[in-house]
Coordinates of C-alpha atoms and ligand atoms in Angstrom, one line a residue:
M1108 CA 53.6 42.3 -16.3
T1109 CA 50.3 40.6 -17.2
R1110 CA 47.7 41.0 -14.5
K1111 CA 45.7 37.9 -13.7
T1112 CA 41.9 37.8 -13.9
P1113 CA 39.7 35.3 -12.0
E1114 CA 39.4 33.3 -15.3
T1115 CA 43.2 33.1 -15.9
L1116 CA 44.0 31.9 -12.3
R1117 CA 45.5 28.5 -12.3
S1118 CA 42.9 27.3 -9.8
H1119 CA 40.1 28.3 -12.2
R1120 CA 40.9 25.0 -14.0
W1121 CA 39.7 23.1 -10.9
F1122 CA 37.0 25.4 -9.6
G1123 CA 35.8 27.5 -12.5
A1124 CA 35.1 24.8 -15.2
T1125 CA 31.7 23.3 -15.9
D1126 CA 32.7 19.7 -16.4
L1127 CA 32.2 16.5 -14.4
R1128 CA 35.5 16.9 -12.5
S1129 CA 34.9 20.4 -11.4
F1130 CA 31.7 19.4 -9.8
G1131 CA 33.8 17.2 -7.5
H1132 CA 36.3 19.9 -6.8
R1133 CA 33.6 22.3 -5.7
S1134 CA 31.4 19.9 -3.9
R1135 CA 34.4 18.6 -1.9
T1136 CA 35.4 22.1 -1.0
L1137 CA 31.8 22.8 0.2
Q1138 CA 32.1 19.5 2.1
M1139 CA 34.8 21.2 4.2
G1140 CA 32.4 23.9 5.3
Y1141 CA 33.5 26.6 2.9
R1142 CA 30.9 28.7 1.0
Y1143 CA 31.2 29.4 -2.7
E1144 CA 32.0 33.0 -2.0
D1145 CA 35.0 31.8 0.2
F1146 CA 36.8 30.2 -2.7
A1147 CA 35.2 30.9 -6.1
R1148 CA 37.1 33.4 -8.4
K1149 CA 39.7 34.0 -5.7
P1150 CA 43.5 33.3 -5.7
V1151 CA 44.1 30.0 -3.8
I1152 CA 47.2 30.4 -1.6
A1153 CA 49.0 27.3 -0.3
L1154 CA 50.8 27.6 3.0
I1155 CA 53.6 25.1 2.7
N1156 CA 54.1 24.5 6.4
T1157 CA 57.2 22.7 7.8
W1158 CA 55.7 22.6 11.4
S1159 CA 56.1 19.3 13.4
D1160 CA 56.0 18.2 17.0
L1161 CA 59.7 17.3 16.7
N1162 CA 60.9 20.6 15.3
P1163 CA 61.5 23.1 18.2
C1164 CA 62.6 25.8 15.7
H1165 CA 59.1 25.6 14.1
T1166 CA 56.9 25.1 17.2
H1167 CA 55.1 28.4 16.5
L1168 CA 54.5 27.8 12.8
R1169 CA 51.1 26.3 13.5
T1170 CA 50.0 29.6 15.1
R1171 CA 51.8 31.6 12.4
A1172 CA 49.9 29.7 9.7
E1173 CA 46.6 31.0 11.2
E1174 CA 48.1 34.5 11.2
V1175 CA 49.1 34.1 7.6
K1176 CA 45.5 32.9 6.7
R1177 CA 44.1 36.1 8.4
G1178 CA 46.1 38.2 5.9
I1179 CA 45.0 36.0 3.0
W1180 CA 41.3 36.2 3.8
A1181 CA 41.6 40.0 4.4
A1182 CA 43.2 40.5 1.0
G1183 CA 40.5 38.4 -0.8
G1184 CA 42.4 35.1 -1.2
F1185 CA 41.5 31.5 -0.2
P1186 CA 44.2 30.0 2.2
V1187 CA 44.9 26.2 2.2
E1188 CA 47.5 24.7 4.4
L1189 CA 49.6 21.9 3.0
P1190 CA 52.1 20.3 5.4
A1191 CA 55.5 19.3 4.2
I1192 CA 58.4 17.3 5.8
S1193 CA 59.8 19.4 8.7
L1194 CA 63.6 18.6 8.7
S1195 CA 64.4 19.5 12.3
E1196 CA 68.2 20.1 12.3
S1197 CA 68.4 18.9 15.9
M1198 CA 66.4 15.7 15.5
V1199 CA 66.6 14.3 12.0
K1200 CA 69.4 11.7 11.4
P1201 CA 71.8 11.0 9.8
T1202 CA 71.6 14.6 8.5
T1203 CA 68.8 16.9 7.2
M1204 CA 70.9 17.5 4.1
L1205 CA 69.9 14.0 3.0
Y1206 CA 66.4 15.3 2.8
R1207 CA 66.7 18.9 1.6
N1208 CA 66.0 17.9 -2.0
F1209 CA 63.2 15.7 -0.7
L1210 CA 61.5 18.8 0.7
A1211 CA 62.3 20.7 -2.6
M1212 CA 60.6 17.9 -4.6
E1213 CA 57.7 17.8 -2.2
T1214 CA 57.2 21.5 -2.4
E1215 CA 57.2 21.5 -6.2
E1216 CA 54.8 18.6 -6.4
L1217 CA 52.4 19.9 -3.7
L1218 CA 52.1 23.1 -5.7
R1219 CA 51.9 21.4 -9.0
S1220 CA 49.3 18.8 -8.1
H1221 CA 46.9 21.0 -6.2
P1222 CA 44.6 23.9 -7.3
V1223 CA 47.1 26.6 -6.1
D1224 CA 47.9 30.1 -7.5
G1225 CA 50.6 31.2 -5.0
A1226 CA 52.4 30.1 -1.9
V1227 CA 53.6 31.3 1.5
L1228 CA 56.6 29.1 2.5
L1229 CA 56.9 28.6 6.3
G1230 CA 60.3 27.4 7.3
G1231 CA 63.6 28.5 8.8
C1232 CA 65.4 25.6 10.4
D1233 CA 68.5 25.2 8.2
K1234 CA 67.6 23.0 5.2
T1235 CA 63.9 24.0 5.2
T1236 CA 64.7 27.4 3.7
P1237 CA 66.6 26.2 0.6
G1238 CA 64.3 23.1 0.3
L1239 CA 61.2 25.2 0.2
L1240 CA 62.7 27.9 -2.1
M1241 CA 64.2 25.4 -4.5
G1242 CA 60.8 23.7 -5.0
A1243 CA 59.0 27.0 -5.3
I1244 CA 61.6 28.3 -7.8
S1245 CA 61.1 25.3 -10.0
M1246 CA 57.3 25.5 -9.9
D1247 CA 57.5 29.3 -10.4
L1248 CA 54.2 30.3 -8.9
P1249 CA 54.2 33.6 -6.9
A1250 CA 55.8 32.7 -3.6
I1251 CA 56.9 34.5 -0.4
F1252 CA 59.1 33.1 2.3
L1253 CA 58.1 33.5 6.0
P1254 CA 61.1 32.8 8.1
A1255 CA 60.6 31.1 11.5
G1256 CA 62.8 33.8 13.1
P1257 CA 65.6 33.4 15.7
M1258 CA 64.9 32.2 19.3
L1259 CA 65.7 34.5 22.2
R1260 CA 69.2 34.8 23.7
G1261 CA 70.4 31.9 25.8
N1262 CA 71.5 32.4 29.5
W1263 CA 73.6 30.5 32.0
G1264 CA 75.2 31.7 35.2
G1265 CA 74.9 35.3 34.1
R1266 CA 76.5 34.6 30.7
V1267 CA 74.9 34.9 27.3
L1268 CA 74.7 31.6 25.5
G1269 CA 74.6 31.2 21.7
S1270 CA 73.1 28.2 19.9
G1271 CA 75.6 25.7 18.8
S1272 CA 78.7 27.9 19.2
D1273 CA 78.6 27.8 23.0
V1274 CA 77.8 24.1 23.0
W1275 CA 81.0 23.4 21.1
K1276 CA 83.0 25.8 23.3
Y1277 CA 81.7 24.5 26.7
W1278 CA 81.9 20.9 25.5
A1279 CA 85.6 21.4 24.9
D1280 CA 85.9 23.0 28.4
K1281 CA 84.0 20.0 29.9
E1282 CA 86.3 17.5 28.2
A1283 CA 89.3 19.5 29.4
G1284 CA 87.8 19.4 32.9
T1285 CA 87.4 23.1 33.4
I1286 CA 83.6 23.1 33.9
T1287 CA 81.6 20.5 35.8
E1288 CA 78.9 18.0 34.8
A1289 CA 76.4 20.0 36.8
D1290 CA 77.3 23.2 34.9
W1291 CA 76.8 21.4 31.7
R1292 CA 73.3 20.1 32.8
E1293 CA 72.3 23.7 33.8
M1294 CA 73.3 24.9 30.3
E1295 CA 70.9 22.4 28.8
S1296 CA 67.9 24.3 30.2
G1297 CA 69.3 27.8 29.5
I1298 CA 70.6 27.7 26.0
A1299 CA 67.3 27.4 24.1
R1300 CA 64.8 29.7 25.8
S1301 CA 62.0 30.1 23.2
F1302 CA 60.8 28.6 20.0
G1303 CA 62.6 29.8 16.9
T1304 CA 65.8 29.0 15.0
C1305 CA 69.4 29.2 16.3
M1306 CA 70.1 32.8 17.2
T1307 CA 73.8 32.8 16.2
M1308 CA 74.8 33.4 12.6
G1309 CA 74.3 29.8 11.9
T1310 CA 72.7 28.4 8.8
A1311 CA 69.2 29.5 9.7
S1312 CA 70.1 33.1 10.1
T1313 CA 72.5 33.0 7.1
M1314 CA 69.7 31.6 4.9
A1315 CA 67.2 34.2 6.2
G1316 CA 69.7 37.0 5.3
I1317 CA 70.3 35.4 1.9
V1318 CA 66.7 35.0 1.0
E1319 CA 65.9 38.5 2.1
A1320 CA 68.8 39.7 -0.1
M1321 CA 67.4 37.7 -3.0
G1322 CA 64.1 39.6 -2.6
M1323 CA 61.9 36.6 -1.7
M1324 CA 61.0 37.9 1.8
L1325 CA 59.2 41.0 3.2
P1326 CA 61.8 43.7 4.1
G1327 CA 63.3 43.2 7.6
A1328 CA 61.4 39.9 8.1
G1329 CA 64.6 37.8 8.4
S1330 CA 65.7 39.0 11.8
I1331 CA 62.5 39.4 13.8
P1332 CA 62.8 37.2 16.9
A1333 CA 60.3 34.3 16.7
A1334 CA 58.7 35.2 20.0
D1335 CA 58.3 38.9 19.2
S1336 CA 54.7 40.1 18.4
A1337 CA 56.2 41.7 15.3
H1338 CA 56.7 38.2 14.0
S1339 CA 52.9 37.5 14.1
R1340 CA 52.2 40.8 12.3
M1341 CA 54.8 40.0 9.7
A1342 CA 53.1 36.6 9.1
T1343 CA 49.8 38.4 8.5
A1344 CA 51.5 40.8 6.1
C1345 CA 52.9 37.9 4.1
G1346 CA 49.4 36.5 3.7
E1347 CA 48.1 39.9 2.6
R1348 CA 51.0 40.5 0.1
I1349 CA 50.9 37.1 -1.6
V1350 CA 47.4 37.7 -2.8
Q1351 CA 48.4 40.8 -4.7
M1352 CA 51.5 39.0 -6.0
V1353 CA 49.2 36.4 -7.6
W1354 CA 47.1 39.1 -9.3
D1355 CA 50.4 40.8 -10.5
D1356 CA 51.9 37.4 -11.5
L1357 CA 55.1 38.2 -9.7
T1358 CA 56.8 34.9 -9.9
P1359 CA 60.2 33.8 -8.4
K1360 CA 61.9 33.8 -11.8
R1361 CA 60.8 37.4 -12.4
I1362 CA 62.5 38.2 -9.1
L1363 CA 65.6 36.0 -9.2
T1364 CA 68.3 37.2 -11.6
A1365 CA 72.1 37.2 -11.6
G1366 CA 71.8 40.4 -9.6
S1367 CA 69.7 38.8 -6.9
F1368 CA 72.4 36.1 -6.5
H1369 CA 75.1 38.8 -6.4
N1370 CA 73.2 40.3 -3.5
A1371 CA 72.9 36.9 -1.8
I1372 CA 76.7 36.4 -2.0
V1373 CA 77.4 39.9 -0.7
A1374 CA 75.1 39.3 2.2
L1375 CA 76.7 35.9 2.9
M1376 CA 80.2 37.5 3.1
A1377 CA 79.1 40.5 5.1
M1378 CA 77.5 38.2 7.7
A1379 CA 80.4 35.8 7.7
G1380 CA 77.5 33.5 7.2
S1381 CA 77.4 29.7 7.4
T1382 CA 79.5 27.8 4.8
N1383 CA 76.3 25.8 4.1
G1384 CA 75.0 29.0 2.5
I1385 CA 77.3 28.4 -0.4
V1386 CA 75.9 25.0 -1.3
H1387 CA 72.3 26.3 -1.0
V1388 CA 72.9 29.4 -3.0
L1389 CA 74.5 27.3 -5.8
A1390 CA 71.5 25.0 -5.8
M1391 CA 68.9 27.8 -5.8
A1392 CA 70.7 29.6 -8.7
R1393 CA 70.8 26.5 -10.8
R1394 CA 67.1 26.0 -10.2
A1395 CA 66.5 29.6 -11.3
G1396 CA 68.7 29.1 -14.4
V1397 CA 71.4 31.6 -13.2
D1398 CA 74.9 30.6 -14.0
L1399 CA 76.8 30.7 -10.7
T1400 CA 80.0 28.9 -9.6
L1401 CA 82.4 28.9 -6.7
D1402 CA 84.4 31.5 -8.6
D1403 CA 81.6 34.0 -8.0
F1404 CA 82.0 33.5 -4.3
E1405 CA 85.7 33.9 -4.5
R1406 CA 85.3 37.1 -6.7
L1407 CA 83.0 38.7 -4.1
S1408 CA 84.7 37.4 -1.0
N1409 CA 86.9 40.5 -0.6
A1410 CA 84.2 42.9 -2.0
V1411 CA 83.0 43.7 1.5
G1412 CA 84.1 43.3 5.1
V1413 CA 82.2 41.4 7.8
I1414 CA 79.8 44.1 9.2
A1415 CA 77.4 41.8 11.2
N1416 CA 79.1 41.4 14.5
L1417 CA 77.5 38.1 15.3
R1418 CA 78.7 34.8 16.8
P1419 CA 80.5 32.6 15.9
S1420 CA 82.7 35.1 14.1
G1421 CA 81.7 38.1 16.3
E1422 CA 80.2 39.0 19.6
F1423 CA 76.4 39.4 19.5
L1424 CA 73.3 37.3 18.8
M1425 CA 70.3 37.7 16.4
E1426 CA 68.1 39.4 19.0
D1427 CA 70.8 42.1 19.4
F1428 CA 71.1 42.3 15.6
H1429 CA 67.3 42.9 15.3
Y1430 CA 67.3 45.7 17.9
A1431 CA 70.3 47.2 16.1
G1432 CA 68.1 47.6 13.0
G1433 CA 68.1 44.1 11.7
F1434 CA 68.4 43.0 8.1
A1435 CA 66.8 46.3 6.9
A1436 CA 69.6 48.3 8.4
F1437 CA 72.2 45.7 7.3
F1438 CA 71.1 46.0 3.7
K1439 CA 70.9 49.8 3.9
T1440 CA 74.6 49.8 5.1
L1441 CA 75.6 47.4 2.3
A1442 CA 73.9 49.6 -0.4
P1443 CA 77.2 50.6 -2.0
V1444 CA 78.1 47.0 -2.8
L1445 CA 74.6 45.7 -3.6
K1446 CA 72.7 45.7 -6.8
N1447 CA 69.9 47.9 -5.4
G1448 CA 67.7 47.8 -8.5
E1449 CA 66.7 44.2 -8.2
M1450 CA 63.0 43.4 -7.9
T1451 CA 61.6 41.9 -4.7
V1452 CA 58.3 40.3 -3.5
T1453 CA 57.1 43.8 -2.5
G1454 CA 56.9 44.8 -6.1
R1455 CA 59.6 47.4 -5.3
T1456 CA 63.4 47.1 -5.6
L1457 CA 65.7 46.1 -2.9
G1458 CA 67.0 49.6 -2.6
E1459 CA 63.5 51.1 -2.3
N1460 CA 62.6 48.5 0.4
F1461 CA 65.5 49.7 2.6
A1462 CA 65.7 53.4 1.8
D1463 CA 64.5 54.5 5.3
A1464 CA 66.2 51.9 7.4
K1465 CA 68.4 53.0 10.3
V1466 CA 71.3 51.4 12.3
W1467 CA 70.6 51.9 16.1
N1468 CA 73.8 50.2 17.3
D1469 CA 76.8 50.4 15.1
D1470 CA 78.8 48.0 17.2
V1471 CA 76.4 45.3 16.1
I1472 CA 75.9 46.4 12.5
R1473 CA 79.2 48.0 11.7
P1474 CA 79.7 50.7 9.1
L1475 CA 81.5 49.5 5.9
D1476 CA 84.7 51.2 7.0
R1477 CA 84.8 49.6 10.5
P1478 CA 84.1 45.8 9.8
I1479 CA 85.0 43.1 12.3
A1480 CA 87.1 41.5 9.6
A1481 CA 88.4 43.2 6.5
G1482 CA 87.0 40.7 4.0
G1483 CA 87.1 37.2 2.9
G1484 CA 84.3 36.0 5.3
I1485 CA 84.5 32.7 3.3
A1486 CA 87.4 31.7 1.2
V1487 CA 87.5 29.2 -1.7
L1488 CA 90.7 27.2 -1.7
R1489 CA 91.9 24.9 -4.6
G1490 CA 94.8 22.5 -5.0
N1491 CA 95.8 19.0 -5.8
I1492 CA 93.5 17.5 -3.1
A1493 CA 90.6 19.8 -4.0
P1494 CA 90.7 20.4 -7.7
D1495 CA 87.0 21.5 -7.8
G1496 CA 87.4 23.6 -4.6
C1497 CA 86.9 23.6 -0.9
I1498 CA 86.1 26.3 1.5
I1499 CA 87.1 27.8 4.9
K1500 CA 85.6 30.5 7.1
P1501 CA 88.8 32.4 8.0
T1502 CA 87.1 34.7 10.5
A1503 CA 86.1 31.7 12.7
A1504 CA 89.6 30.1 12.7
E1505 CA 92.7 30.8 14.9
P1506 CA 94.8 33.2 12.8
R1507 CA 98.0 31.1 13.3
L1508 CA 96.4 28.3 11.2
L1509 CA 95.5 30.3 8.2
K1510 CA 99.0 29.6 6.8
H1511 CA 100.1 26.2 8.0
R1512 CA 102.0 23.1 7.2
G1513 CA 101.6 19.9 9.1
P1514 CA 101.4 16.1 9.1
A1515 CA 98.1 14.6 8.1
L1516 CA 96.1 12.4 10.6
V1517 CA 93.7 10.6 8.3
F1518 CA 90.4 8.9 9.2
D1519 CA 88.1 7.0 6.8
S1520 CA 85.0 7.2 8.9
Y1521 CA 83.5 9.2 11.6
D1522 CA 83.5 6.3 14.1
E1523 CA 87.1 5.6 13.5
M1524 CA 87.9 9.3 14.1
L1525 CA 85.8 9.5 17.3
K1526 CA 87.5 6.5 18.8
A1527 CA 90.9 8.0 18.0
V1528 CA 90.3 11.5 19.4
N1529 CA 89.3 10.0 22.8
D1530 CA 92.5 7.9 23.0
E1531 CA 95.0 9.9 25.0
T1532 CA 97.9 8.0 23.5
L1533 CA 97.0 9.3 20.0
D1534 CA 100.1 10.4 18.1
C1535 CA 99.2 14.1 17.4
S1536 CA 100.4 17.6 18.0
P1537 CA 99.1 21.2 17.7
D1538 CA 100.5 21.1 14.1
S1539 CA 98.5 18.0 13.1
V1540 CA 96.2 18.3 10.1
M1541 CA 93.1 16.1 10.7
V1542 CA 91.5 14.6 7.6
L1543 CA 88.1 13.0 7.5
R1544 CA 86.9 11.5 4.2
N1545 CA 83.9 9.5 2.9
A1546 CA 81.7 12.1 4.5
G1547 CA 80.6 13.9 1.2
P1548 CA 77.2 14.0 -0.6
V1549 CA 77.4 10.4 -1.7
G1550 CA 79.8 9.0 0.9
G1551 CA 78.1 10.5 4.0
P1552 CA 75.6 10.0 2.6
G1553 CA 74.1 13.4 2.6
M1554 CA 77.3 15.3 3.5
P1555 CA 76.8 15.4 7.3
E1556 CA 77.9 18.3 9.4
W1557 CA 81.0 16.4 10.7
G1558 CA 83.5 19.0 9.4
M1559 CA 84.3 20.5 12.8
L1560 CA 86.2 17.4 13.8
P1561 CA 86.6 17.2 17.6
I1562 CA 90.1 18.2 18.9
P1563 CA 91.8 15.1 20.4
R1564 CA 91.3 15.0 24.1
K1565 CA 95.1 14.9 24.7
L1566 CA 95.5 18.3 22.9
L1567 CA 92.4 19.8 24.7
K1568 CA 94.2 19.1 28.0
Q1569 CA 97.2 20.9 26.7
G1570 CA 94.9 24.0 26.0
V1571 CA 94.7 23.5 22.2
R1572 CA 91.4 24.7 20.9
D1573 CA 91.9 24.8 17.1
L1574 CA 93.6 22.6 14.5
V1575 CA 93.5 22.5 10.7
R1576 CA 90.7 20.0 9.9
I1577 CA 90.0 18.9 6.3
S1578 CA 87.0 17.0 5.1
D1579 CA 84.5 16.4 2.3
A1580 CA 81.7 17.0 4.9
R1581 CA 79.9 20.2 5.8
M1582 CA 79.9 21.9 9.2
S1583 CA 77.1 23.5 11.2
G1584 CA 76.9 27.3 10.7
T1585 CA 77.3 27.7 14.5
S1586 CA 80.6 25.8 14.4
Y1587 CA 84.0 27.4 14.2
G1588 CA 87.7 26.6 13.8
A1589 CA 90.2 26.1 11.0
C1590 CA 87.9 23.7 9.3
I1591 CA 88.3 23.2 5.5
L1592 CA 85.1 21.8 4.1
H1593 CA 83.2 20.6 1.0
V1594 CA 86.4 19.2 -0.6
A1595 CA 85.3 18.4 -4.2
P1596 CA 85.2 15.9 -5.7
E1597 CA 84.6 13.8 -2.5
A1598 CA 86.8 10.8 -1.7
Y1599 CA 84.0 8.3 -1.9
V1600 CA 83.6 8.9 -5.7
G1601 CA 87.4 8.9 -6.2
G1602 CA 88.4 12.5 -5.5
P1603 CA 92.1 13.0 -4.6
L1604 CA 91.4 13.4 -0.9
A1605 CA 91.3 9.6 -1.1
A1606 CA 95.1 9.6 -1.7
V1607 CA 96.2 11.3 1.6
R1608 CA 98.0 9.1 4.1
T1609 CA 98.7 9.7 7.8
G1610 CA 102.1 11.5 8.0
D1611 CA 101.9 13.2 4.6
I1612 CA 102.5 16.9 4.8
V1613 CA 99.6 19.1 3.9
A1614 CA 100.1 22.9 3.3
V1615 CA 97.3 25.4 3.6
D1616 CA 97.6 29.1 2.7
V1617 CA 94.3 30.9 2.9
E1618 CA 95.7 34.2 1.6
A1619 CA 97.0 32.4 -1.5
R1620 CA 93.7 30.4 -1.6
S1621 CA 95.7 27.2 -1.9
I1622 CA 95.7 23.7 -0.3
R1623 CA 98.3 21.2 -1.3
L1624 CA 99.3 17.6 -0.4
E1625 CA 103.1 17.7 -0.6
I1626 CA 103.7 14.7 -2.9
S1627 CA 104.5 14.7 -6.6
D1628 CA 101.8 14.5 -9.2
A1629 CA 103.0 11.1 -10.3
E1630 CA 102.8 9.8 -6.7
L1631 CA 99.3 11.2 -6.3
A1632 CA 98.2 9.6 -9.6
A1633 CA 99.7 6.3 -8.6
R1634 CA 98.0 6.3 -5.2
L1635 CA 94.6 7.1 -6.8
A1636 CA 95.0 4.4 -9.4
A1637 CA 95.6 1.9 -6.5
Y1638 CA 92.9 3.3 -4.4
V1639 CA 90.2 0.8 -3.5
P1640 CA 87.0 2.7 -2.8
K1641 CA 85.2 2.0 0.5
T1642 CA 82.1 -0.1 -0.1
R1643 CA 78.9 -0.5 1.7
P1644 CA 75.7 -2.4 1.1
E1645 CA 73.5 -1.0 -1.7
P1646 CA 71.1 1.3 0.0
R1647 CA 67.3 1.1 -0.5
G1648 CA 64.6 3.7 -1.1
W1649 CA 65.4 7.4 -0.8
V1650 CA 69.1 6.9 -0.1
R1651 CA 69.5 4.9 -3.3
L1652 CA 67.9 7.7 -5.3
H1653 CA 70.0 10.3 -3.5
A1654 CA 73.3 8.5 -4.2
A1655 CA 72.5 8.0 -7.8
H1656 CA 71.6 11.6 -8.6
V1657 CA 73.2 14.0 -6.1
T1658 CA 75.8 16.4 -7.5
Q1659 CA 79.0 17.5 -5.8
A1660 CA 79.3 20.3 -3.3
D1661 CA 80.7 22.8 -5.9
K1662 CA 77.5 22.3 -7.9
G1663 CA 75.1 22.6 -4.9
C1664 CA 74.2 19.0 -4.1
D1665 CA 70.9 19.1 -6.0
Y1666 CA 69.7 16.1 -8.0
D1667 CA 70.8 16.2 -11.6
F1668 CA 67.2 15.7 -12.8
L1669 CA 65.9 18.7 -10.8
E1670 CA 68.2 21.4 -12.0
G1671 CA 67.4 23.7 -14.9
T1672 CA 64.4 25.6 -16.2
E1673 CA 62.6 23.3 -18.7
P1674 CA 58.9 24.1 -19.3
L1675 CA 56.6 23.2 -16.4
P1676 CA 54.4 20.2 -16.8
E1677 CA 50.9 20.9 -15.6
P1678 CA 48.7 18.0 -14.5
E1679 CA 45.8 16.9 -16.7
I1680 CA 42.6 17.6 -14.9
H1681 CA 40.2 14.8 -15.9
Ligands
FES2848 FE1 66.9 24.7 13.8 FE2 69.5 25.5 14.4 S1 68.5 23.6 15.0 S2 68.0 26.4 13.2

């Protein structure tokens, strides 16, 4: 590893030169009230901050930024905060996934265009984590991720409430008439008790675990509750550590190898993490130049059981997980199946980081020989309607549906589906297989989280709480049910999901990893040949760029022109 000197810092090109332009860079920094000794010959650290007034998961990131800066100053760096798009999962429509790559591009270009030597990435709400990481990986300056941390447990009427998962559950009860409108309103004020990300094993917690497994986070940081004072101390520690990482030139591509992504997948499986994690891991790997496919997920899906007993697959919430030892203890438990020699942001290996961790509650973080599910936290299915794959989270589905044949009930749009499920005369049964298409990366657009299709009201009243549901959409990490997602290629671009008709028999066998529309190959080909794709007005602006360049779910939904590891263009400084 080549150690940096003040003269070889990237920011030296702005601040250390003796030309006309550097006069401006220095005088304008002095204009902001900084002294020469505050910034000259020091690593300049960008805080890429995804705080916003409309992102309740990141409310505290303004304060945390100040705590990070404290660490940077103390370690001899110069902190500069650069705000980026916030991507609040609960507020941004039609879906934050439409803007994940926007954040990735913004992160990369913020780092490229400014006098920056390293970065602390402040995020956590679902897409912010991969968006920040993808951009930082492409730019390849030393970077450390500061997760927003999970919010506190929810409460209502003496019951513990989990983000998302309990919303879906009690909504079904309200629709079935088993809880009242007043109960529902009370839940509204009890389910989200503090700032921070969803505290179930949703996408935010999944991505925190994945990024920690990849070595891009301080040890144990991923599970600290947002409102815990330890979270503030961790923020300061991130600031302190990044300065040394710059001197050591410890860049993402020195950390991220095939082994890091092996660890990310093992963590995903052992958490029964969000299915969104698959798309994001694929995208990050392709940015890092690591060859990863859905087959790698399938290969590792039975390598480990689900040892994190967290909702929606298990019982507890992230606060319980942290008090049980958190991600540090989780990785220590997983050591036999991890590649422990992988480098991390600490400058030590993953195994060294977690050597002294302890499990304090082995009901929450189970030993490897007592998992909550024996394996296959996420399964990859293939078949004639999903030749490039689709996925299911078997642990979150009713077991009776893991091997199932039933008649398809097909919808071409979300609105059509929504109208139908509220119609109590809808022709459906507990064996129906609901299909929603035109909800993929291009068709959505942005592959919205529509994959947990609502159970028809008629069936809810009969007590039915799960059905096989197939779509080219994603679903929230806090969702559950026999939802088969990410069908690739998507129907909108002519994938064979487009050929399914209401009444066709669809057969799903999770153990055999298969999904099949029971018609002949000739019939399938004829239907696809006759298929008239759904059309819509040509979009403008960002959506047009998105539709033209987004890849399919099995490739990570990145933009084709952002993948890969070609040499970094540096800006001319004149
Ligand atoms: Fe932000 Fe769930 S809404 S993490």
